[in-house]
Amino acid sequence: MRHPSLQKACLSLEKATQAYETLCTCRDFKTFRFAWADFLQAHNHVFSMLANWAKDRPKHNAWYGCVRKIRREDELLSYVHQARNAFEHGTQEIHGESGPKFVYKLKGPMLLVPNGIQILGEVTESQEWKPPSPELHTFINSKKSYAPPKRHLGSQIPDPTPQKVAELGITFAELKLQEAEERELEG
């Protein structure tokens, strides 16, 4: 039988995956904002449950210490973890200072859309509107600045969108949950 903490980690991973799927398909900022918050919470809970599982097992505790170190030092994992902390404990809103924002793009200039569409110059018929796409930006948590990640586990992130960051975060969480389950079977 699977340890209760590993069961909860698995459930949280499913929640993170559902949030990721919503991030990939939503068409409005409100839905995106909620899905991003859900992803951050669920992703963090996976690791909280892995820590809970490992805490009373010396050899597993050492393993989780390595996982914690990777989360602290890896750009992507640290960004996700600190964005969750800023959302949960900070005064900044996730869709403002500590989360994604939507950007409309024309074939020419890029337009920020915080409270409506701002057109720079004249829009011609040759310019095409693309649907809004969220992007990550730098935020501050506990007086430390966190820039959007450019690297993950030693590799360049070619397109660091919120969706790509969530996808890579889930892949890492899946791997660590699988390792924990294998360790549980070994005893």
mmCIF file with all atom_site columns, N, CA, C and O in Angstrom, residues 104-123:
data_model
loop_
_atom_site.group_PDB
_atom_site.id
_atom_site.type_symbol
_atom_site.label_atom_id
_atom_site.label_alt_id
_atom_site.label_comp_id
_atom_site.label_asym_id
_atom_site.label_entity_id
_atom_site.label_seq_id
_atom_site.pdbx_PDB_ins_code
_atom_site.Cartn_x
_atom_site.Cartn_y
_atom_site.Cartn_z
_atom_site.occupancy
_atom_site.B_iso_or_equiv
_atom_site.pdbx_formal_charge
_atom_site.auth_seq_id
_atom_site.auth_comp_id
_atom_site.auth_asym_id
_atom_site.auth_atom_id
_atom_site.pdbx_PDB_model_num
ATOM 1  N N  . TYR A 1 104 ? -0.864 41.615 -25.880 1.00 0.00 ? 104 TYR A N  1
ATOM 2  C CA . TYR A 1 104 ? -1.361 41.478 -27.239 1.00 0.00 ? 104 TYR A CA 1
ATOM 3  C C  . TYR A 1 104 ? -0.217 41.806 -28.174 1.00 0.00 ? 104 TYR A C  1
ATOM 4  O O  . TYR A 1 104 ? 0.561  42.705 -27.912 1.00 0.00 ? 104 TYR A O  1
ATOM 5  N N  . LYS A 1 105 ? -0.139 41.105 -29.271 1.00 0.00 ? 105 LYS A N  1
ATOM 6  C CA . LYS A 1 105 ? 0.931  41.375 -30.217 1.00 0.00 ? 105 LYS A CA 1
ATOM 7  C C  . LYS A 1 105 ? 0.331  41.683 -31.586 1.00 0.00 ? 105 LYS A C  1
ATOM 8  O O  . LYS A 1 105 ? -0.597 41.028 -32.032 1.00 0.00 ? 105 LYS A O  1
ATOM 9  N N  . LEU A 1 106 ? 0.886  42.688 -32.210 1.00 0.00 ? 106 LEU A N  1
ATOM 10 C CA . LEU A 1 106 ? 0.593  42.974 -33.599 1.00 0.00 ? 106 LEU A CA 1
ATOM 11 C C  . LEU A 1 106 ? 1.781  42.487 -34.403 1.00 0.00 ? 106 LEU A C  1
ATOM 12 O O  . LEU A 1 106 ? 2.813  42.116 -33.837 1.00 0.00 ? 106 LEU A O  1
ATOM 13 N N  . LYS A 1 107 ? 1.669  42.514 -35.704 1.00 0.00 ? 107 LYS A N  1
ATOM 14 C CA . LYS A 1 107 ? 2.840  42.158 -36.503 1.00 0.00 ? 107 LYS A CA 1
ATOM 15 C C  . LYS A 1 107 ? 3.965  43.147 -36.257 1.00 0.00 ? 107 LYS A C  1
ATOM 16 O O  . LYS A 1 107 ? 5.109  42.845 -36.438 1.00 0.00 ? 107 LYS A O  1
ATOM 17 N N  . GLY A 1 108 ? 3.636  44.326 -35.810 1.00 0.00 ? 108 GLY A N  1
ATOM 18 C CA . GLY A 1 108 ? 4.628  45.352 -35.542 1.00 0.00 ? 108 GLY A CA 1
ATOM 19 C C  . GLY A 1 108 ? 4.868  45.502 -34.056 1.00 0.00 ? 108 GLY A C  1
ATOM 20 O O  . GLY A 1 108 ? 5.524  44.689 -33.433 1.00 0.00 ? 108 GLY A O  1
ATOM 21 N N  . PRO A 1 109 ? 4.288  46.538 -33.449 1.00 0.00 ? 109 PRO A N  1
ATOM 22 C CA . PRO A 1 109 ? 4.583  46.835 -32.040 1.00 0.00 ? 109 PRO A CA 1
ATOM 23 C C  . PRO A 1 109 ? 3.930  45.849 -31.066 1.00 0.00 ? 109 PRO A C  1
ATOM 24 O O  . PRO A 1 109 ? 2.944  45.208 -31.376 1.00 0.00 ? 109 PRO A O  1
ATOM 25 N N  . MET A 1 110 ? 4.503  45.741 -29.890 1.00 0.00 ? 110 MET A N  1
ATOM 26 C CA . MET A 1 110 ? 3.927  44.919 -28.830 1.00 0.00 ? 110 MET A CA 1
ATOM 27 C C  . MET A 1 110 ? 3.147  45.852 -27.914 1.00 0.00 ? 110 MET A C  1
ATOM 28 O O  . MET A 1 110 ? 3.620  46.922 -27.563 1.00 0.00 ? 110 MET A O  1
ATOM 29 N N  . LEU A 1 111 ? 1.956  45.447 -27.529 1.00 0.00 ? 111 LEU A N  1
ATOM 30 C CA . LEU A 1 111 ? 1.093  46.286 -26.726 1.00 0.00 ? 111 LEU A CA 1
ATOM 31 C C  . LEU A 1 111 ? 0.779  45.612 -25.403 1.00 0.00 ? 111 LEU A C  1
ATOM 32 O O  . LEU A 1 111 ? 0.341  44.479 -25.379 1.00 0.00 ? 111 LEU A O  1
ATOM 33 N N  . LEU A 1 112 ? 0.999  46.299 -24.297 1.00 0.00 ? 112 LEU A N  1
ATOM 34 C CA . LEU A 1 112 ? 0.582  45.793 -22.993 1.00 0.00 ? 112 LEU A CA 1
ATOM 35 C C  . LEU A 1 112 ? -0.890 46.100 -22.795 1.00 0.00 ? 112 LEU A C  1
ATOM 36 O O  . LEU A 1 112 ? -1.358 47.159 -23.183 1.00 0.00 ? 112 LEU A O  1
ATOM 37 N N  . VAL A 1 113 ? -1.589 45.170 -22.181 1.00 0.00 ? 113 VAL A N  1
ATOM 38 C CA . VAL A 1 113 ? -3.018 45.349 -21.986 1.00 0.00 ? 113 VAL A CA 1
ATOM 39 C C  . VAL A 1 113 ? -3.363 45.139 -20.525 1.00 0.00 ? 113 VAL A C  1
ATOM 40 O O  . VAL A 1 113 ? -3.935 44.137 -20.151 1.00 0.00 ? 113 VAL A O  1
ATOM 41 N N  . PRO A 1 114 ? -2.986 46.072 -19.635 1.00 0.00 ? 114 PRO A N  1
ATOM 42 C CA . PRO A 1 114 ? -3.336 45.893 -18.231 1.00 0.00 ? 114 PRO A CA 1
ATOM 43 C C  . PRO A 1 114 ? -4.806 46.201 -17.968 1.00 0.00 ? 114 PRO A C  1
ATOM 44 O O  . PRO A 1 114 ? -5.483 45.477 -17.284 1.00 0.00 ? 114 PRO A O  1
ATOM 45 N N  . ASN A 1 115 ? -5.330 47.284 -18.547 1.00 0.00 ? 115 ASN A N  1
ATOM 46 C CA . ASN A 1 115 ? -6.719 47.689 -18.317 1.00 0.00 ? 115 ASN A CA 1
ATOM 47 C C  . ASN A 1 115 ? -7.381 48.086 -19.635 1.00 0.00 ? 115 ASN A C  1
ATOM 48 O O  . ASN A 1 115 ? -8.069 49.077 -19.719 1.00 0.00 ? 115 ASN A O  1
ATOM 49 N N  . GLY A 1 116 ? -7.155 47.351 -20.658 1.00 0.00 ? 116 GLY A N  1
ATOM 50 C CA . GLY A 1 116 ? -7.721 47.662 -21.958 1.00 0.00 ? 116 GLY A CA 1
ATOM 51 C C  . GLY A 1 116 ? -6.637 47.704 -23.009 1.00 0.00 ? 116 GLY A C  1
ATOM 52 O O  . GLY A 1 116 ? -5.464 47.575 -22.715 1.00 0.00 ? 116 GLY A O  1
ATOM 53 N N  . ILE A 1 117 ? -7.040 47.871 -24.237 1.00 0.00 ? 117 ILE A N  1
ATOM 54 C CA . ILE A 1 117 ? -6.100 47.837 -25.349 1.00 0.00 ? 117 ILE A CA 1
ATOM 55 C C  . ILE A 1 117 ? -5.517 49.224 -25.569 1.00 0.00 ? 117 ILE A C  1
ATOM 56 O O  . ILE A 1 117 ? -6.243 50.204 -25.645 1.00 0.00 ? 117 ILE A O  1
ATOM 57 N N  . GLN A 1 118 ? -4.218 49.297 -25.668 1.00 0.00 ? 118 GLN A N  1
ATOM 58 C CA . GLN A 1 118 ? -3.532 50.549 -25.957 1.00 0.00 ? 118 GLN A CA 1
ATOM 59 C C  . GLN A 1 118 ? -2.875 50.401 -27.325 1.00 0.00 ? 118 GLN A C  1
ATOM 60 O O  . GLN A 1 118 ? -1.998 49.558 -27.501 1.00 0.00 ? 118 GLN A O  1
ATOM 61 N N  . ILE A 1 119 ? -3.305 51.177 -28.261 1.00 0.00 ? 119 ILE A N  1
ATOM 62 C CA . ILE A 1 119 ? -2.763 51.075 -29.611 1.00 0.00 ? 119 ILE A CA 1
ATOM 63 C C  . ILE A 1 119 ? -1.691 52.132 -29.776 1.00 0.00 ? 119 ILE A C  1
ATOM 64 O O  . ILE A 1 119 ? -1.921 53.316 -29.523 1.00 0.00 ? 119 ILE A O  1
ATOM 65 N N  . LEU A 1 120 ? -0.517 51.691 -30.199 1.00 0.00 ? 120 LEU A N  1
ATOM 66 C CA . LEU A 1 120 ? 0.592  52.604 -30.442 1.00 0.00 ? 120 LEU A CA 1
ATOM 67 C C  . LEU A 1 120 ? 0.635  52.901 -31.936 1.00 0.00 ? 120 LEU A C  1
ATOM 68 O O  . LEU A 1 120 ? 0.926  52.021 -32.734 1.00 0.00 ? 120 LEU A O  1
ATOM 69 N N  . GLY A 1 121 ? 0.320  54.112 -32.309 1.00 0.00 ? 121 GLY A N  1
ATOM 70 C CA . GLY A 1 121 ? 0.324  54.456 -33.724 1.00 0.00 ? 121 GLY A CA 1
ATOM 71 C C  . GLY A 1 121 ? -0.967 54.012 -34.391 1.00 0.00 ? 121 GLY A C  1
ATOM 72 O O  . GLY A 1 121 ? -1.943 53.652 -33.749 1.00 0.00 ? 121 GLY A O  1
ATOM 73 N N  . GLU A 1 122 ? -0.956 54.024 -35.699 1.00 0.00 ? 122 GLU A N  1
ATOM 74 C CA . GLU A 1 122 ? -2.145 53.684 -36.466 1.00 0.00 ? 122 GLU A CA 1
ATOM 75 C C  . GLU A 1 122 ? -2.156 52.199 -36.806 1.00 0.00 ? 122 GLU A C  1
ATOM 76 O O  . GLU A 1 122 ? -1.155 51.629 -37.217 1.00 0.00 ? 122 GLU A O  1
ATOM 77 N N  . VAL A 1 123 ? -3.302 51.570 -36.605 1.00 0.00 ? 123 VAL A N  1
ATOM 78 C CA . VAL A 1 123 ? -3.436 50.153 -36.952 1.00 0.00 ? 123 VAL A CA 1
ATOM 79 C C  . VAL A 1 123 ? -3.900 50.080 -38.402 1.00 0.00 ? 123 VAL A C  1
ATOM 80 O O  . VAL A 1 123 ? -4.895 50.685 -38.782 1.00 0.00 ? 123 VAL A O  1
#
